[in-house]
PDB file of C-alpha atoms in Angstrom:
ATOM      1  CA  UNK A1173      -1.110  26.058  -5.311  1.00 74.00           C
ATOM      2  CA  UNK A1174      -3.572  24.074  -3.660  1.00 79.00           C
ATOM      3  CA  UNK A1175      -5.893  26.574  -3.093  1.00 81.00           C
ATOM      4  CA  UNK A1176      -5.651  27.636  -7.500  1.00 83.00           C
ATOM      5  CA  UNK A1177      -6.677  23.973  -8.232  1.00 85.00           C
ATOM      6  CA  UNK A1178      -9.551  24.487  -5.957  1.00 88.00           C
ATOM      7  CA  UNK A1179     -10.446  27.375  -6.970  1.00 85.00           C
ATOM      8  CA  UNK A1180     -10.216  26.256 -10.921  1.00 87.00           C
ATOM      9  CA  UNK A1181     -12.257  23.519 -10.098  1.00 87.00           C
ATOM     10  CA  UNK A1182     -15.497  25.341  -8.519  1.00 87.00           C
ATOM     11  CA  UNK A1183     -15.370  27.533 -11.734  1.00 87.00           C
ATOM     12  CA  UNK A1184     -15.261  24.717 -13.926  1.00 86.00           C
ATOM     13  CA  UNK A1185     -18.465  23.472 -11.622  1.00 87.00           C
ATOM     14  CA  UNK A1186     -19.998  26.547 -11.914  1.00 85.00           C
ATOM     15  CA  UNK A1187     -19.516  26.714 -15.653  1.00 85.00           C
ATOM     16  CA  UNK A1188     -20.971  23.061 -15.803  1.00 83.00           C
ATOM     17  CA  UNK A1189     -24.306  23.995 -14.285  1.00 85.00           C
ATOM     18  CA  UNK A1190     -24.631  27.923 -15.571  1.00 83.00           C
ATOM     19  CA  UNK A1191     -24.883  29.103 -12.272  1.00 84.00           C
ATOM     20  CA  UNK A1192     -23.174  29.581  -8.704  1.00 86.00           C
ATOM     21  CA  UNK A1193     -26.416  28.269  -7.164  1.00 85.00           C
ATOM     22  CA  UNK A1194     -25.757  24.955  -9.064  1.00 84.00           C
ATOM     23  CA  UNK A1195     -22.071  24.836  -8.294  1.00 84.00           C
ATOM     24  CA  UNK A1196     -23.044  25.282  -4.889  1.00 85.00           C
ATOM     25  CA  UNK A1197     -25.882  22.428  -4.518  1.00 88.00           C
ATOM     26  CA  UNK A1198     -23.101  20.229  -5.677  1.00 85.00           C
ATOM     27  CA  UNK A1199     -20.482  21.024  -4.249  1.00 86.00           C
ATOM     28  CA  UNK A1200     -22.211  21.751  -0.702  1.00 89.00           C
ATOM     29  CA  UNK A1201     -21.009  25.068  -0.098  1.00 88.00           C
ATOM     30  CA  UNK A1202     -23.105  28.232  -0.002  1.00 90.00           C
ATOM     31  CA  UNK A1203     -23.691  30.576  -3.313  1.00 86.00           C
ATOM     32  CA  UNK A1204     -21.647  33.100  -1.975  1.00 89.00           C
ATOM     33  CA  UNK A1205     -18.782  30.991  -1.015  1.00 89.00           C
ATOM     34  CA  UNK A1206     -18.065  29.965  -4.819  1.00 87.00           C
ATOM     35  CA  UNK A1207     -18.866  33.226  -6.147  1.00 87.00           C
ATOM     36  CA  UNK A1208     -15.684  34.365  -3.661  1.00 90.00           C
ATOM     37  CA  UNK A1209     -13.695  31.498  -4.474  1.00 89.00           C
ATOM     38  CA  UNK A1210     -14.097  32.982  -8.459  1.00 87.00           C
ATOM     39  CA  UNK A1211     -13.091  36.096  -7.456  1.00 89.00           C
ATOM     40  CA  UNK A1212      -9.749  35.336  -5.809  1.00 89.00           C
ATOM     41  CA  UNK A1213      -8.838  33.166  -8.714  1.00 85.00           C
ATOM     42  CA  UNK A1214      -9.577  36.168 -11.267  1.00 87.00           C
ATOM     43  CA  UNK A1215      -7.816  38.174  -8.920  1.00 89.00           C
ATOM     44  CA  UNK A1216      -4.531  35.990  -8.919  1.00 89.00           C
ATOM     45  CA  UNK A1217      -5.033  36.028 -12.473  1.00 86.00           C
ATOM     46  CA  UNK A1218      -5.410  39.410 -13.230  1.00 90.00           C
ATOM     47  CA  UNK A1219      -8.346  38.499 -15.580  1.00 88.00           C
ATOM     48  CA  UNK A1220     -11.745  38.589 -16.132  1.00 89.00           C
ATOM     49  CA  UNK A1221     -13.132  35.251 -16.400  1.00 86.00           C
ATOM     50  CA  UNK A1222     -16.877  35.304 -16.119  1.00 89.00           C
ATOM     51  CA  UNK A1223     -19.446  38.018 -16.905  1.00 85.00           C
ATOM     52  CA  UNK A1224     -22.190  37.643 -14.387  1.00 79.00           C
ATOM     53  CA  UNK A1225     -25.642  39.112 -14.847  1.00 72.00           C
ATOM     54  CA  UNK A1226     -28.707  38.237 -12.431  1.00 62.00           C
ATOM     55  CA  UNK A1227     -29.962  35.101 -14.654  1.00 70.00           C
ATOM     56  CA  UNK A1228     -26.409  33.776 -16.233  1.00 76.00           C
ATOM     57  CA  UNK A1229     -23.118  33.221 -16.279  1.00 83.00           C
ATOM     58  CA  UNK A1230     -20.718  34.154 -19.436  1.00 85.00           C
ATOM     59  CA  UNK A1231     -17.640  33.398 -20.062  1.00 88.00           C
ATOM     60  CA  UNK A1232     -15.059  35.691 -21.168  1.00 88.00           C
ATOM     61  CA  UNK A1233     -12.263  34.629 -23.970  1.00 89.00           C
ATOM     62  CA  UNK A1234      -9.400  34.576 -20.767  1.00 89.00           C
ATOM     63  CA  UNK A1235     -12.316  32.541 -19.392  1.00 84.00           C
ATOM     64  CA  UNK A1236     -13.145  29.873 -22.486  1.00 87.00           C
ATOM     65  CA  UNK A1237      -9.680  29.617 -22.498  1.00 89.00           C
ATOM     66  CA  UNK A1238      -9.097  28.786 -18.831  1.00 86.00           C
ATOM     67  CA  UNK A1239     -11.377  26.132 -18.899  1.00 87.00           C
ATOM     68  CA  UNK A1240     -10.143  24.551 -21.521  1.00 88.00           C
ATOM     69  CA  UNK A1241      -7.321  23.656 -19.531  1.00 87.00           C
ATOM     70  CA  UNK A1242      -9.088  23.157 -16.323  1.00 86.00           C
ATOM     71  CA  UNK A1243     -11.315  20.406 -17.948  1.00 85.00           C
ATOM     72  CA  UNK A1244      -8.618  18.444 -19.291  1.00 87.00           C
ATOM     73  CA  UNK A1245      -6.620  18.744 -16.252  1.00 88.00           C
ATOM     74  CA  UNK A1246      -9.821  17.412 -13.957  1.00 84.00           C
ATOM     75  CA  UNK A1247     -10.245  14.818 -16.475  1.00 82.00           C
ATOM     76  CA  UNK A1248      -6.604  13.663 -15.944  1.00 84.00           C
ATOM     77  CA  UNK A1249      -6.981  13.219 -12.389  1.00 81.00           C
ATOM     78  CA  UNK A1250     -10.274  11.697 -12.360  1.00 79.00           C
ATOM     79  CA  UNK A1251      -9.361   9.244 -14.735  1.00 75.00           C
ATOM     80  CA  UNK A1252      -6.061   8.135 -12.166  1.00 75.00           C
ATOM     81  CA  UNK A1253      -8.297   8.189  -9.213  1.00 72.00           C
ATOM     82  CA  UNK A1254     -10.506   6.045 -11.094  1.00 68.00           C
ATOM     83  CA  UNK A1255      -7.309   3.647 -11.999  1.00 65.00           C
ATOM     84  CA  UNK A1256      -6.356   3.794  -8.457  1.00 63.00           C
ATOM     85  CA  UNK A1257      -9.679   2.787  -7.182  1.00 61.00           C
ATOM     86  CA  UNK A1258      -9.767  -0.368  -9.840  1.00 56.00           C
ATOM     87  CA  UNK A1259      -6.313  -1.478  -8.243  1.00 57.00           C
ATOM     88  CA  UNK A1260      -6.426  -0.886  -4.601  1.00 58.00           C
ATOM     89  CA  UNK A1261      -7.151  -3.937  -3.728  1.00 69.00           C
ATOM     90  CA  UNK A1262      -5.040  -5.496  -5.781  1.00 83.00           C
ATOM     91  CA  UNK A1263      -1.977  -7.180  -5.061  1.00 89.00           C
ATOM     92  CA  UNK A1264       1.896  -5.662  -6.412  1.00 89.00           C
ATOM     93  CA  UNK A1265       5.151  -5.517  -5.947  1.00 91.00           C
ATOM     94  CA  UNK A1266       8.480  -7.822  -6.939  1.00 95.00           C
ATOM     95  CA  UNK A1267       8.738 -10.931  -5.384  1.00 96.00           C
ATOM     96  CA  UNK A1268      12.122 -12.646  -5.818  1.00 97.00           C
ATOM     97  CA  UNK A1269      12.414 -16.451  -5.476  1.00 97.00           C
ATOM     98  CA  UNK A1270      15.468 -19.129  -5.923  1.00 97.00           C
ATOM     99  CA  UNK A1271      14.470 -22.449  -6.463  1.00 96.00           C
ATOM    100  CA  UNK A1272      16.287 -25.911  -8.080  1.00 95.00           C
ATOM    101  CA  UNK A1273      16.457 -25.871 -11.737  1.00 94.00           C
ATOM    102  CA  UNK A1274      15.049 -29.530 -12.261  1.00 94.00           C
ATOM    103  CA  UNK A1275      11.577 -27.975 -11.202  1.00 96.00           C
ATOM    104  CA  UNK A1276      11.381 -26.145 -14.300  1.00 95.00           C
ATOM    105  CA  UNK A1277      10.085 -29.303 -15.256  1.00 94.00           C
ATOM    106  CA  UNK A1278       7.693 -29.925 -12.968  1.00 95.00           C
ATOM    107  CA  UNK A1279       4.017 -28.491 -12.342  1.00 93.00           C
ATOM    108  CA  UNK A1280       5.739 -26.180 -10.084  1.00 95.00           C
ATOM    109  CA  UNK A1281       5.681 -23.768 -13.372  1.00 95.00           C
ATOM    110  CA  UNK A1282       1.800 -24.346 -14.303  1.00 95.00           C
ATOM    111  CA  UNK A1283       1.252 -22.809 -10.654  1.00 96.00           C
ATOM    112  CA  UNK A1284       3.525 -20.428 -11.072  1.00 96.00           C
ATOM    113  CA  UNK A1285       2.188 -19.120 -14.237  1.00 96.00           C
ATOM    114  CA  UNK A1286      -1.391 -19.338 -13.125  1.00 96.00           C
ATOM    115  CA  UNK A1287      -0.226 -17.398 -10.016  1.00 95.00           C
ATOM    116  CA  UNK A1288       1.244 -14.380 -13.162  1.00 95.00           C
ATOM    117  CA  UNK A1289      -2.548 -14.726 -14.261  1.00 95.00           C
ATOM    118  CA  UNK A1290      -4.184 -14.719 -11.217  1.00 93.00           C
ATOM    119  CA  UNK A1291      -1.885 -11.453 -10.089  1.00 93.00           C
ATOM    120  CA  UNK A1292      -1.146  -9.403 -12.742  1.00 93.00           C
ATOM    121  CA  UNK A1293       0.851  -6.516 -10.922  1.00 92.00           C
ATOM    122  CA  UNK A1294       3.075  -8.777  -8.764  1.00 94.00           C
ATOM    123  CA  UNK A1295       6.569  -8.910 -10.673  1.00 96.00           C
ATOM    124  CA  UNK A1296       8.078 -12.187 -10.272  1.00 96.00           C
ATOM    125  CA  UNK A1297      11.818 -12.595 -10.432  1.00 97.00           C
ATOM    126  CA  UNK A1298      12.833 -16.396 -10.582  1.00 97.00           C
ATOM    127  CA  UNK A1299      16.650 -18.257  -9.783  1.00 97.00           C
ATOM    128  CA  UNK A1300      16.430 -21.510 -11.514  1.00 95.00           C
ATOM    129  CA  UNK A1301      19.887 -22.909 -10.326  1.00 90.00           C
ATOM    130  CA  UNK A1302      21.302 -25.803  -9.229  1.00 83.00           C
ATOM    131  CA  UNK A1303      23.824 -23.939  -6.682  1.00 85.00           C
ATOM    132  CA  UNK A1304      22.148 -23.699  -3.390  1.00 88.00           C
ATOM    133  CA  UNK A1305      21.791 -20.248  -2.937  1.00 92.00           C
ATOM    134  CA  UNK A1306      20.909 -18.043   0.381  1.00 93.00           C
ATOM    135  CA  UNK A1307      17.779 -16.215   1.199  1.00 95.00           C
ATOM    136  CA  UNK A1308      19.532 -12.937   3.062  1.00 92.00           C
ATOM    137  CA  UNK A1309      23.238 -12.488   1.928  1.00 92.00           C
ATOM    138  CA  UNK A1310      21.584 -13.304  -1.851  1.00 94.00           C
ATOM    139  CA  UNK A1311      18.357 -11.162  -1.364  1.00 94.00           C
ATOM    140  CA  UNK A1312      15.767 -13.480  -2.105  1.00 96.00           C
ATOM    141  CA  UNK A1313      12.695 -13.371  -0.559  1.00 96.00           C
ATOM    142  CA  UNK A1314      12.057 -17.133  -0.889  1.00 97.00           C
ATOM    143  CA  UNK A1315      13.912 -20.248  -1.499  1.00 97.00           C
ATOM    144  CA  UNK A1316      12.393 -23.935  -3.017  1.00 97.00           C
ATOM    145  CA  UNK A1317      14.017 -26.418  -1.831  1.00 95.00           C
ATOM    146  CA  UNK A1318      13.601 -30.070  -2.605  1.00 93.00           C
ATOM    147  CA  UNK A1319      14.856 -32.800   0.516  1.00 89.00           C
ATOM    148  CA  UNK A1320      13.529 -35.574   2.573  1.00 85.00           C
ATOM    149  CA  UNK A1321      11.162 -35.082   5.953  1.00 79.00           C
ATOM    150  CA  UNK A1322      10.753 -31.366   5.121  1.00 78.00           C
ATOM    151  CA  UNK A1323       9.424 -29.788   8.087  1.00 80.00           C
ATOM    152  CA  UNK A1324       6.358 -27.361   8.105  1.00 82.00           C
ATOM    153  CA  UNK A1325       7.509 -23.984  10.957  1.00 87.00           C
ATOM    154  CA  UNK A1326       6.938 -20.714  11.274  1.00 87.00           C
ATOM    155  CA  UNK A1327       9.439 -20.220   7.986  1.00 92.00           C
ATOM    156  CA  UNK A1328       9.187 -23.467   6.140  1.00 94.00           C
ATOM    157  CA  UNK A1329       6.383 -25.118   4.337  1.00 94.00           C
ATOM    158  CA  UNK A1330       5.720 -28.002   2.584  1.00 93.00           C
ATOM    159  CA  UNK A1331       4.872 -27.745  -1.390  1.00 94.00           C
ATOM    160  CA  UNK A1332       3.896 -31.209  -2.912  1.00 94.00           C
ATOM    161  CA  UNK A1333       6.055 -34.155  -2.690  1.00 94.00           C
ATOM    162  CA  UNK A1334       7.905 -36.232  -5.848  1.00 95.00           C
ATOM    163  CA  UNK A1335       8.246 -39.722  -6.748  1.00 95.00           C
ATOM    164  CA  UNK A1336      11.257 -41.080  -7.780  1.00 95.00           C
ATOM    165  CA  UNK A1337      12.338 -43.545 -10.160  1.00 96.00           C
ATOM    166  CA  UNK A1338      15.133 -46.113 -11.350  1.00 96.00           C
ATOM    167  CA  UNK A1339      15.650 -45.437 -14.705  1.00 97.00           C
ATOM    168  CA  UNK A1340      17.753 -46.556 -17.457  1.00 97.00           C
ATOM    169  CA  UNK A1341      17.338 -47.106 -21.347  1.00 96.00           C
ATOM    170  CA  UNK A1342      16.289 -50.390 -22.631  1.00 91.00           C
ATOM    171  CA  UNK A1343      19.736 -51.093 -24.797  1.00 93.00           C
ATOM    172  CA  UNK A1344      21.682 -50.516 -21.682  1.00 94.00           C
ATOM    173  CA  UNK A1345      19.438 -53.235 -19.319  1.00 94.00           C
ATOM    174  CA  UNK A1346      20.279 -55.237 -22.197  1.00 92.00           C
ATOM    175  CA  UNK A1347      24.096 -55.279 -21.770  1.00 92.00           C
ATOM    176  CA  UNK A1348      23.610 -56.419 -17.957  1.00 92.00           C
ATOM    177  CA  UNK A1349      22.092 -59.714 -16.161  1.00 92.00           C
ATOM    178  CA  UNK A1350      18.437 -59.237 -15.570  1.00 92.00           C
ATOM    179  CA  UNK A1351      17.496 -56.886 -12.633  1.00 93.00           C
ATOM    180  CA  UNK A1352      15.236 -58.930 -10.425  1.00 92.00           C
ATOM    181  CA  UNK A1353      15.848 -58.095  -6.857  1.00 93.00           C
ATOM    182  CA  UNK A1354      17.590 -54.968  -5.311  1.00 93.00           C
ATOM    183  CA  UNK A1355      20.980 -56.935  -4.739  1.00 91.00           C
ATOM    184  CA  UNK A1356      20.987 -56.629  -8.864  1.00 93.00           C
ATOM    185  CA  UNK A1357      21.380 -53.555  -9.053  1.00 93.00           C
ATOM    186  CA  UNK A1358      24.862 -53.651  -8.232  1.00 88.00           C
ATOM    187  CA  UNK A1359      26.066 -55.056 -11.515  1.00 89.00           C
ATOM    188  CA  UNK A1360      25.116 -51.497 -13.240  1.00 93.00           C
ATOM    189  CA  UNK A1361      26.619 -48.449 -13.857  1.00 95.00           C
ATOM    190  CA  UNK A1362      25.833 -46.130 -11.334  1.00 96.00           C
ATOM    191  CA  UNK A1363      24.630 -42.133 -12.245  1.00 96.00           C
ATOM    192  CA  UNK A1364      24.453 -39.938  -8.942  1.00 94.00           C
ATOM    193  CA  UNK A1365      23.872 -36.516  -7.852  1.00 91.00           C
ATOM    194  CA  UNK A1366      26.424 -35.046  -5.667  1.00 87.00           C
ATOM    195  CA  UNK A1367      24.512 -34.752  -2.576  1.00 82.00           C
ATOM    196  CA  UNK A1368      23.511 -38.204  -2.771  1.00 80.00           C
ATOM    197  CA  UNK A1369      26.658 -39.750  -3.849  1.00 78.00           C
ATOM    198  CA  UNK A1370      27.414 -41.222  -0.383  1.00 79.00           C
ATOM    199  CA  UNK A1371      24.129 -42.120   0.563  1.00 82.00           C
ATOM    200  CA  UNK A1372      22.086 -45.445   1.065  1.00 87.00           C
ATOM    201  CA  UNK A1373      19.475 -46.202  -1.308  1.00 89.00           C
ATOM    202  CA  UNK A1374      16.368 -47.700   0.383  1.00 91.00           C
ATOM    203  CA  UNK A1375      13.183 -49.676  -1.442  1.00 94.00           C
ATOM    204  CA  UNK A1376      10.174 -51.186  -0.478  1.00 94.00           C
ATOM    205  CA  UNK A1377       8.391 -53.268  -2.514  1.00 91.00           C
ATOM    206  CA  UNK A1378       4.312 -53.659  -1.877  1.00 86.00           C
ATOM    207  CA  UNK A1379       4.860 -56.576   0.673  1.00 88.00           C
ATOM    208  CA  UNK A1380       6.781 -53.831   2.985  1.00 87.00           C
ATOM    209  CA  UNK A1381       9.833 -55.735   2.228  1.00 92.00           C
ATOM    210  CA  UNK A1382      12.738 -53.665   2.684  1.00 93.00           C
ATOM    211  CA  UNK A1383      16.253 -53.542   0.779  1.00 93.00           C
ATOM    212  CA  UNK A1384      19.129 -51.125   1.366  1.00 92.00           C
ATOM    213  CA  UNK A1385      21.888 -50.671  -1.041  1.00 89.00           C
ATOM    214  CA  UNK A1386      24.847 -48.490  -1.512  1.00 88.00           C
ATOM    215  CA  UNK A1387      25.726 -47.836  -5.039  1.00 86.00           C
ATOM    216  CA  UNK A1388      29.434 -46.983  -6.341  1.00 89.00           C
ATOM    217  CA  UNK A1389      29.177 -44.165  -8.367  1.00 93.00           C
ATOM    218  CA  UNK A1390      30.676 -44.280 -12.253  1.00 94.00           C
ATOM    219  CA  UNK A1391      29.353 -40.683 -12.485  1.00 95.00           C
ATOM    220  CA  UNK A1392      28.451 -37.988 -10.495  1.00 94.00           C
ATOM    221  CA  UNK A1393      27.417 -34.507 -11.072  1.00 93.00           C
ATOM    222  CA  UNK A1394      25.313 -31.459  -9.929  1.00 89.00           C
ATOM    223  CA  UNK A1395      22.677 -31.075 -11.836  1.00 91.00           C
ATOM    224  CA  UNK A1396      19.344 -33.369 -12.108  1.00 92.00           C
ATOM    225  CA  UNK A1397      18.820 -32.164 -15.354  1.00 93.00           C
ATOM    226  CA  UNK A1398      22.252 -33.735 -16.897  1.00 95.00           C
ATOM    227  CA  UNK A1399      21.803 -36.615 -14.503  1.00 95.00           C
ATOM    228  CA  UNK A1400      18.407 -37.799 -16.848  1.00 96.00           C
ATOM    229  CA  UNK A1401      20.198 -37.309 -20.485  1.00 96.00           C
ATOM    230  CA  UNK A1402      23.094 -39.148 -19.038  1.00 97.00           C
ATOM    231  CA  UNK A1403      20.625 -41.668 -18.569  1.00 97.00           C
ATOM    232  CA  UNK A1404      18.546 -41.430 -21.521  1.00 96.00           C
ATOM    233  CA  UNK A1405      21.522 -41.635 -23.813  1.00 97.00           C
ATOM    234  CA  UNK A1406      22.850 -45.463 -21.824  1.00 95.00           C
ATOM    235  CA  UNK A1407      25.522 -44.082 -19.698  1.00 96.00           C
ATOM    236  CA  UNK A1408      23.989 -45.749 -16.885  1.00 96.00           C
ATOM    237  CA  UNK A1409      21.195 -46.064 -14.353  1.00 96.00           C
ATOM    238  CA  UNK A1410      20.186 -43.197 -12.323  1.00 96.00           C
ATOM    239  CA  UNK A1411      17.083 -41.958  -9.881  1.00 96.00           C
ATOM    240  CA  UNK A1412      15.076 -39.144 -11.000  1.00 96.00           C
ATOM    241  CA  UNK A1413      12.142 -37.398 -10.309  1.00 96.00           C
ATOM    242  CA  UNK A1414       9.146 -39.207 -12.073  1.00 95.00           C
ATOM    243  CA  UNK A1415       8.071 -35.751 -14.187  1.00 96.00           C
ATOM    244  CA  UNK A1416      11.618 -36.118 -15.899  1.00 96.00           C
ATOM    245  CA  UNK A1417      10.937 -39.748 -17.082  1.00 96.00           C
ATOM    246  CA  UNK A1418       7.366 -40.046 -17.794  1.00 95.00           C
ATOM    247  CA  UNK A1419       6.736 -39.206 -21.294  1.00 95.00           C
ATOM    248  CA  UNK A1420      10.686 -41.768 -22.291  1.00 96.00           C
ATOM    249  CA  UNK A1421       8.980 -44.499 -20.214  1.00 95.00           C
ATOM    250  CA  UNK A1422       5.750 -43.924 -21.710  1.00 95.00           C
ATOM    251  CA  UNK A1423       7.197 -44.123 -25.110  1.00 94.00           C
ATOM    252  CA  UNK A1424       9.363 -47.457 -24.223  1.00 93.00           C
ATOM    253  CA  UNK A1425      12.768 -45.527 -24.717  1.00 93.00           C
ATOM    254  CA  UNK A1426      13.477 -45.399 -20.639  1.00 96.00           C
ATOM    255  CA  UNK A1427      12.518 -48.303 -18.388  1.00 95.00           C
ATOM    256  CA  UNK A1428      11.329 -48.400 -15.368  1.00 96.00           C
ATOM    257  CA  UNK A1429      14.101 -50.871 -13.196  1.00 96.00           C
ATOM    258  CA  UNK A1430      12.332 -52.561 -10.486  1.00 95.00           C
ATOM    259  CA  UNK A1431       9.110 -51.239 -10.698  1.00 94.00           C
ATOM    260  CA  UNK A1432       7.650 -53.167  -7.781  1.00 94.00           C
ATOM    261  CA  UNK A1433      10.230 -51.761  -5.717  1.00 95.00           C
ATOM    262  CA  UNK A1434       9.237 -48.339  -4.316  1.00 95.00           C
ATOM    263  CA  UNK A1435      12.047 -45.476  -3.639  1.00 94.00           C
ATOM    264  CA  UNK A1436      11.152 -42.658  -0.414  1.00 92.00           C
ATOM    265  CA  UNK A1437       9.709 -39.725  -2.257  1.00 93.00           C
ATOM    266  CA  UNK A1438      11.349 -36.503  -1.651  1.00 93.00           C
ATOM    267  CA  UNK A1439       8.993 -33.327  -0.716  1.00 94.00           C
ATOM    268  CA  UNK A1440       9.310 -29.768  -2.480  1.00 95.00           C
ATOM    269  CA  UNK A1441       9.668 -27.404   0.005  1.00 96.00           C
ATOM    270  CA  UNK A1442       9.630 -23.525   0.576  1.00 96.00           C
ATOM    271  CA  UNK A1443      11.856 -21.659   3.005  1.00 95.00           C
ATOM    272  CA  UNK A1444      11.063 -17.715   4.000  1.00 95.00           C
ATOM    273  CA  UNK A1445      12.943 -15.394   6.493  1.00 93.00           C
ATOM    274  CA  UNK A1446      11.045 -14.961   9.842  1.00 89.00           C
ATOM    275  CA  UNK A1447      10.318 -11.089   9.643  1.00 88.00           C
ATOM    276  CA  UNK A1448       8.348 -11.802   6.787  1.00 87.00           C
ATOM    277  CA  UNK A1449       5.052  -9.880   6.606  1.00 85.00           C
ATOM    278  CA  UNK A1450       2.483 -12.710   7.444  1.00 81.00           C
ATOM    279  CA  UNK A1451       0.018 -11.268   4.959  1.00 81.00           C
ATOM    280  CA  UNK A1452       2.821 -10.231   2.814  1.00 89.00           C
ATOM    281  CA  UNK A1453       3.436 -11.283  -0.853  1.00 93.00           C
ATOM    282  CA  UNK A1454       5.192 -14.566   0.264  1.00 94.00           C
ATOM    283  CA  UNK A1455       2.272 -16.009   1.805  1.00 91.00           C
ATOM    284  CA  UNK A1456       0.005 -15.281  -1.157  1.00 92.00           C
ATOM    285  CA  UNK A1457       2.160 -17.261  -3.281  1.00 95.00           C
ATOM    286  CA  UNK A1458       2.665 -20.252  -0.762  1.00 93.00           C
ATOM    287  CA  UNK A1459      -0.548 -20.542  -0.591  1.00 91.00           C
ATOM    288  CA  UNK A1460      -1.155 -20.418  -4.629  1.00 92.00           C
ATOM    289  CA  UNK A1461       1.751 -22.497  -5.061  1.00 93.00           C
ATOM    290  CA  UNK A1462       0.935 -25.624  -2.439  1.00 91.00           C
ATOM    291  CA  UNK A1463      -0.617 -28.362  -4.317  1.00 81.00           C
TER     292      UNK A1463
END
């Protein structure tokens, strides 16, 4: 079979310049070497194709017919090889990713879509959930985490870190004592994620003062999401990421409490499996994705 395309193609050649002498110039192969080439195919073929005289070449109806569909069938191929060549260099493939769904939020997704635009043939797959799931037993290639003191290693980098705030609507402040030191913030109802329901809350205010409190919980639940319209509705106080509050406290709706008081930001992080390919899809988009 390989051979027939070959030899379909040198006729087409030859057609293309009149003569075998042409065909050959091109084609780098001598006169007599195409002319052979033609004569095997018509012998395969059981056809005449081309009448040959000492100044021309003419074709024959089996051979206006034939290369017909020789043309179209070199123009096919061209034209792929010509695709190919445009996207060789380019990067594709799927690239499957888990990540917290509070970072829809965030300008995590500006990178991410500018990564879409950047790479067109790279097919992104994303997990926006709150349940903490695994890179290998849930066949992901990457996971987004968001902690405290995230560590940069041969499978973990940092992303860009988040403030937090105190939040709470204006009505509700209203209802308590005023909020002037840390020790305050006691008299509130509290709004907590689960992971953080048992832990200490520590501020700093811009003297490097330090405060540490442990607030009781009146609700708690999973998702950071639910935590802010709990909040933005008066159920309580609550810390959340500054990109969730911004445009509330901005319009006077949510209030910042204690705003002198600084809470530790947490960092956005990105964990990868350690026989990942170091040049690998993964590594293109940490490094598109770091801000």
């Amino acid at each position: 079979m390989i051979d027939r395309l070959r030899q379909m193609a040198i006729f087409a050649k030859s057609m293309d310049h009149g003569s075998f002498r042409g065909a050959a110039r091109e084609l780098q192969l001598s006169p007599s070497v195409v002319s052979h080439h033609i004569s095997q195919l018509e012998e395969h073929l059981g056809v005449a194709l081309i009448y040959r005289s000492t100044r021309k070449l003419a074709l024959t109806r089996d051979g206006e017919k034939l290369l017909i569909v020789t043309r179209k069938m070199l123009d096919a191929v061209e034209g792929e090889l010509e695709d190919l060549a445009a996207t060789a260099g380019e990067p594709s493939g799927e690239l499957r990713v888990t990540l917290p769904s509070v970072l829809s939020q965030s300008r995590l997704t500006a990178r991410i879509a500018d990564f879409m635009t950047v790479y067109p043939r790279i097919q992104l797959t994303l997990d926006f959930s709150d349940t903490r799931r695994e890179i290998i037993s849930d066949r992901f290639d990457m996971a987004i985490r968001i902690g405290q003191n995230a560590k940069t290693s041969s499978t973990s980098r940092k992303l860009f870190s988040v403030k937090r705030k105190l939040v709470a609507t204006t009505e509700c402040l209203a209802s308590y004592p005023p909020i002037r030191e840390p020790k305050d913030l006691s008299a509130l109802p509290w709004l907590t994620l689960a992971p953080a329901q048992n832990a200490q809350l520590v501020l700093r205010n811009a003297d490097g003062r330090k405060a540490s409190i442990k607030p009781e919980p009146r609700l708690t639940t999973n998702d950071a999401q639910s935590l802010y319209q709990l909040a933005r509705v008066g159920a309580g106080i609550a810390i959340v990421p500054d990109f969730l509050a911004e445009d509330d406290a901005a319009s006077g709706h949510m209030s910042y409490v204690l705003p002198d008081w600084e809470i530790p930001q947490v960092e956005v992080f990105a964990n990868w499996p350690a026989n990942a390919p170091k040049h690998g899809l993964i590594h293109l988009a940490l490094n598109h994705l770091t801000l």
